Amino acid sequence: MTDQLSLVFQALADPTRRAMLSRLRSGAATVGELAEPFAISRPAVSQHLKVLERAGLIERTAQAQWRSCTLRTEPLDEASEWVERHRGEWNERFDLLDEQLRRLKGTGDDRA
Amino acid sequence: MTDQLSLVFQALADPTRRAMLSRLRSGAATVGELAEPFAISRPAVSQHLKVLERAGLIERTAQAQWRSCTLRTEPLDEASEWVERHRGEWNERFDLLDEQLRRLKGTGDDRA
């Protein structure tokens, strides 16, 4: 289970990690800033960041003495594509069914 | 970690489970049909189906003596929404940056 898409979904499967990504939408943050809203230990924070980094969802940079994290959205493209493909085709099938039902009803009306 | 969205992402974080969902796009399937393409044990198949069912991504129905599985896409709506929100806002920020850069360039041209 080391394919990239699985790593991305795995990283998103935790509310703390999703909240960290949400925080990073408004710009880069230090590890301390990212940890602040959560009542979790520093090792737990590091573990979450490691999972996010492994999935390619964040990038850790060290500028001068500050280590900061930034969001990377490229991996979300593939995740989004997968989800959309599965939502989309299914909805299309329902649309097709709707259309067929409408057509059947239309035919009925014509005969009436 | 029992929120519904985490369960959905967790369920998607495995290539076998994603392949099973892909198979179900073309219609309901029995457990045997779903297991067929994979060289995994029957208990492993059951475990995967349990994870998918818990996330609300499949529904298991028993018609006569046949047990079949169908895809449910409602949980994917929330997952898709989350991913799109995070992709979208980030892309918007880049678009805004692009626009500002274009505007700055435009101003430069006006002065030339």
Short mmCIF file of C-alpha atoms in Angstrom, two decimals:
data_model
loop_
_atom_site.label_atom_id
_atom_site.label_comp_id
_atom_site.label_asym_id
_atom_site.label_seq_id
_atom_site.Cartn_x
_atom_site.Cartn_y
_atom_site.Cartn_z
CA MET A 1 0.00 0.00 0.00
CA THR A 2 2.61 2.51 -1.08
CA ASP A 3 1.05 3.95 -4.22
CA GLN A 4 0.87 7.74 -4.14
CA LEU A 5 -2.91 8.03 -4.35
CA SER A 6 -3.33 5.70 -1.35
CA LEU A 7 -0.85 7.83 0.61
CA VAL A 8 -2.86 10.96 -0.20
CA PHE A 9 -6.21 9.44 0.85
CA GLN A 10 -4.54 7.99 3.96
CA ALA A 11 -3.19 11.44 4.86
CA LEU A 12 -6.66 12.96 4.45
CA ALA A 13 -8.25 10.28 6.67
CA ASP A 14 -7.66 12.20 9.88
CA PRO A 15 -9.42 15.36 11.11
CA THR A 16 -6.27 16.85 12.67
CA ARG A 17 -4.30 16.45 9.45
CA ARG A 18 -7.16 17.93 7.41
CA ALA A 19 -7.28 20.88 9.84
CA MET A 20 -3.52 21.37 9.40
CA LEU A 21 -3.93 21.47 5.62
CA SER A 22 -6.81 23.93 6.01
CA ARG A 23 -4.57 26.18 8.11
CA LEU A 24 -1.90 26.07 5.39
CA ARG A 25 -4.35 27.37 2.81
CA SER A 26 -3.86 30.85 4.24
CA GLY A 27 -0.09 30.59 3.85
CA ALA A 28 3.03 28.90 5.19
CA ALA A 29 3.22 28.20 8.93
CA THR A 30 5.85 27.06 11.37
CA VAL A 31 5.47 23.70 13.10
CA GLY A 32 4.59 25.56 16.32
CA GLU A 33 1.84 27.55 14.60
CA LEU A 34 0.43 24.38 13.06
CA ALA A 35 0.41 22.58 16.40
CA GLU A 36 -1.16 25.45 18.36
CA PRO A 37 -4.90 24.72 17.90
CA PHE A 38 -4.53 21.06 18.90
CA ALA A 39 -4.22 19.57 22.37
CA ILE A 40 -1.73 16.98 21.17
CA SER A 41 1.89 16.27 22.00
CA ARG A 42 4.77 17.53 19.91
CA PRO A 43 5.66 13.97 18.79
CA ALA A 44 2.06 13.49 17.62
CA VAL A 45 2.30 16.72 15.61
CA SER A 46 5.57 15.54 14.06
CA GLN A 47 3.96 12.23 13.16
CA HIS A 48 1.06 13.99 11.41
CA LEU A 49 3.45 16.25 9.50
CA LYS A 50 5.47 13.22 8.45
CA VAL A 51 2.33 11.56 7.01
CA LEU A 52 1.40 14.77 5.15
CA GLU A 53 4.94 15.16 3.81
CA ARG A 54 5.12 11.53 2.67
CA ALA A 55 1.89 12.05 0.71
CA GLY A 56 3.46 15.12 -0.89
CA LEU A 57 0.78 17.37 0.59
CA ILE A 58 3.18 19.65 2.45
CA GLU A 59 6.70 20.78 1.89
CA ARG A 60 8.98 21.56 4.80
CA THR A 61 11.49 24.29 4.23
CA ALA A 62 14.17 25.64 6.51
CA GLN A 63 14.79 29.36 6.04
CA ALA A 64 17.43 30.72 8.38
CA GLN A 65 16.59 29.22 11.78
CA TRP A 66 12.85 28.89 10.96
CA ARG A 67 11.34 25.68 9.70
CA SER A 68 8.06 26.27 7.96
CA CYS A 69 5.50 24.17 6.12
CA THR A 70 3.69 25.00 2.91
CA LEU A 71 0.75 23.32 1.21
CA ARG A 72 1.23 21.44 -2.05
CA THR A 73 -1.96 20.81 -3.99
CA GLU A 74 -0.65 18.73 -6.90
CA PRO A 75 -1.40 15.42 -5.08
CA LEU A 76 -4.96 16.63 -4.51
CA ASP A 77 -5.43 16.84 -8.27
CA GLU A 78 -5.16 13.08 -8.64
CA ALA A 79 -7.34 12.46 -5.58
CA SER A 80 -9.95 14.87 -6.87
CA GLU A 81 -9.85 13.30 -10.31
CA TRP A 82 -10.47 9.85 -8.85
CA VAL A 83 -13.39 10.97 -6.69
CA GLU A 84 -14.93 13.05 -9.48
CA ARG A 85 -14.65 10.18 -11.96
CA HIS A 86 -16.56 7.91 -9.61
CA ARG A 87 -19.16 10.51 -8.66
CA GLY A 88 -19.52 11.73 -12.21
CA GLU A 89 -20.11 8.47 -14.04
CA TRP A 90 -22.57 7.31 -11.44
CA ASN A 91 -24.52 10.56 -11.67
CA GLU A 92 -24.45 10.26 -15.46
CA ARG A 93 -26.04 6.83 -15.15
CA PHE A 94 -28.83 8.32 -13.03
CA ASP A 95 -29.23 11.17 -15.51
CA LEU A 96 -29.54 8.62 -18.32
CA LEU A 97 -32.12 6.70 -16.32
CA ASP A 98 -34.02 9.93 -15.68
CA GLU A 99 -33.96 10.71 -19.38
CA GLN A 100 -35.20 7.23 -20.31
CA LEU A 101 -38.02 7.54 -17.78
CA ARG A 102 -38.95 10.95 -19.13
CA ARG A 103 -38.91 9.56 -22.68
CA LEU A 104 -41.08 6.63 -21.66
CA LYS A 105 -43.52 9.04 -20.05
CA GLY A 106 -43.41 11.21 -23.17
CA THR A 107 -44.29 8.21 -25.36
CA GLY A 108 -47.17 7.44 -23.04
CA ASP A 109 -48.46 10.99 -23.41
CA ASP A 110 -48.23 10.79 -27.21
CA ARG A 111 -50.38 7.69 -27.26
CA ALA A 112 -52.96 9.25 -24.93
CA MET B 1 -11.11 8.98 14.26
CA THR B 2 -14.68 7.98 13.60
CA ASP B 3 -15.98 11.02 11.72
CA GLN B 4 -17.62 10.04 8.44
CA LEU B 5 -15.26 11.96 6.17
CA SER B 6 -12.23 10.24 7.74
CA LEU B 7 -13.89 6.85 7.20
CA VAL B 8 -14.44 7.69 3.53
CA PHE B 9 -10.83 8.80 2.93
CA GLN B 10 -9.62 5.78 4.88
CA ALA B 11 -11.71 3.49 2.69
CA LEU B 12 -10.26 5.10 -0.45
CA ALA B 13 -6.67 4.69 0.83
CA ASP B 14 -6.27 1.21 -0.63
CA PRO B 15 -5.89 0.22 -4.31
CA THR B 16 -7.94 -2.99 -3.93
CA ARG B 17 -10.85 -1.12 -2.36
CA ARG B 18 -10.69 1.57 -5.05
CA ALA B 19 -10.71 -1.16 -7.72
CA MET B 20 -13.77 -2.72 -6.07
CA LEU B 21 -15.58 0.63 -6.17
CA SER B 22 -14.56 1.05 -9.81
CA ARG B 23 -16.04 -2.35 -10.60
CA LEU B 24 -19.31 -1.33 -8.93
CA ARG B 25 -19.64 1.69 -11.20
CA SER B 26 -20.86 -0.63 -13.93
CA GLY B 27 -23.57 -2.05 -11.67
CA ALA B 28 -24.19 -4.25 -8.64
CA ALA B 29 -21.95 -7.30 -8.13
CA THR B 30 -21.89 -10.33 -5.88
CA VAL B 31 -19.09 -10.74 -3.35
CA GLY B 32 -17.61 -13.48 -5.55
CA GLU B 33 -17.61 -11.24 -8.62
CA LEU B 34 -15.96 -8.45 -6.66
CA ALA B 35 -13.26 -10.77 -5.31
CA GLU B 36 -12.49 -12.41 -8.68
CA PRO B 37 -9.81 -10.03 -10.06
CA PHE B 38 -7.76 -10.12 -6.85
CA ALA B 39 -5.37 -12.77 -5.60
CA ILE B 40 -6.51 -12.31 -2.01
CA SER B 41 -8.22 -14.57 0.49
CA ARG B 42 -11.95 -14.53 1.11
CA PRO B 43 -11.49 -13.11 4.64
CA ALA B 44 -9.40 -10.27 3.15
CA VAL B 45 -12.20 -9.54 0.68
CA SER B 46 -14.74 -9.50 3.52
CA GLN B 47 -12.52 -7.10 5.47
CA HIS B 48 -12.30 -4.70 2.51
CA LEU B 49 -16.08 -4.83 2.01
CA LYS B 50 -16.60 -4.14 5.70
CA VAL B 51 -14.42 -0.99 5.47
CA LEU B 52 -16.32 0.18 2.37
CA GLU B 53 -19.66 -0.50 4.01
CA ARG B 54 -18.68 1.31 7.22
CA ALA B 55 -17.75 4.37 5.14
CA GLY B 56 -21.17 4.17 3.50
CA LEU B 57 -19.59 3.63 0.07
CA ILE B 58 -21.33 0.34 -0.63
CA GLU B 59 -24.61 -1.17 0.34
CA ARG B 60 -24.99 -4.90 0.77
CA THR B 61 -28.35 -6.34 -0.14
CA ALA B 62 -29.63 -9.87 0.04
CA GLN B 63 -32.06 -10.71 -2.74
CA ALA B 64 -33.29 -14.31 -2.59
CA GLN B 65 -30.14 -16.38 -1.94
CA TRP B 66 -27.85 -13.81 -3.62
CA ARG B 67 -25.97 -11.20 -1.66
CA SER B 68 -24.89 -8.31 -3.83
CA CYS B 69 -23.10 -5.02 -3.36
CA THR B 70 -24.00 -1.66 -4.87
CA LEU B 71 -22.08 1.59 -4.96
CA ARG B 72 -23.29 4.58 -2.95
CA THR B 73 -21.83 7.89 -4.05
CA GLU B 74 -23.30 10.26 -1.44
CA PRO B 75 -20.23 9.93 0.84
CA LEU B 76 -18.03 10.85 -2.13
CA ASP B 77 -19.85 14.19 -2.37
CA GLU B 78 -18.44 15.35 0.96
CA ALA B 79 -14.97 13.98 0.14
CA SER B 80 -15.02 15.69 -3.23
CA GLU B 81 -16.21 18.93 -1.68
CA TRP B 82 -13.33 18.91 0.81
CA VAL B 83 -10.69 18.19 -1.82
CA GLU B 84 -12.13 20.73 -4.26
CA ARG B 85 -12.29 23.43 -1.58
CA HIS B 86 -8.61 22.95 -0.83
CA ARG B 87 -7.54 22.73 -4.46
CA GLY B 88 -9.81 25.56 -5.50
CA GLU B 89 -8.85 28.23 -2.98
CA TRP B 90 -5.19 27.53 -3.50
CA ASN B 91 -5.55 27.81 -7.27
CA GLU B 92 -7.52 31.02 -6.80
CA ARG B 93 -4.60 32.44 -4.86
CA PHE B 94 -2.30 31.63 -7.76
CA ASP B 95 -4.78 33.11 -10.22
CA LEU B 96 -4.87 36.28 -8.12
CA LEU B 97 -1.10 36.39 -8.09
CA ASP B 98 -1.04 35.91 -11.86
CA GLU B 99 -3.52 38.74 -12.29
CA GLN B 100 -1.50 41.05 -10.06
CA LEU B 101 1.64 40.23 -12.01
CA ARG B 102 -0.16 40.90 -15.31
CA ARG B 103 -1.50 44.18 -13.93
CA LEU B 104 1.97 45.22 -12.79
CA LYS B 105 3.31 44.41 -16.24
CA GLY B 106 0.41 46.33 -17.83
CA THR B 107 1.19 49.41 -15.73
CA GLY B 108 4.79 49.18 -16.84
CA ASP B 109 3.69 49.12 -20.49
CA ASP B 110 1.45 52.18 -20.00
CA ARG B 111 4.36 54.17 -18.69
CA ALA B 112 6.61 53.10 -21.54
#
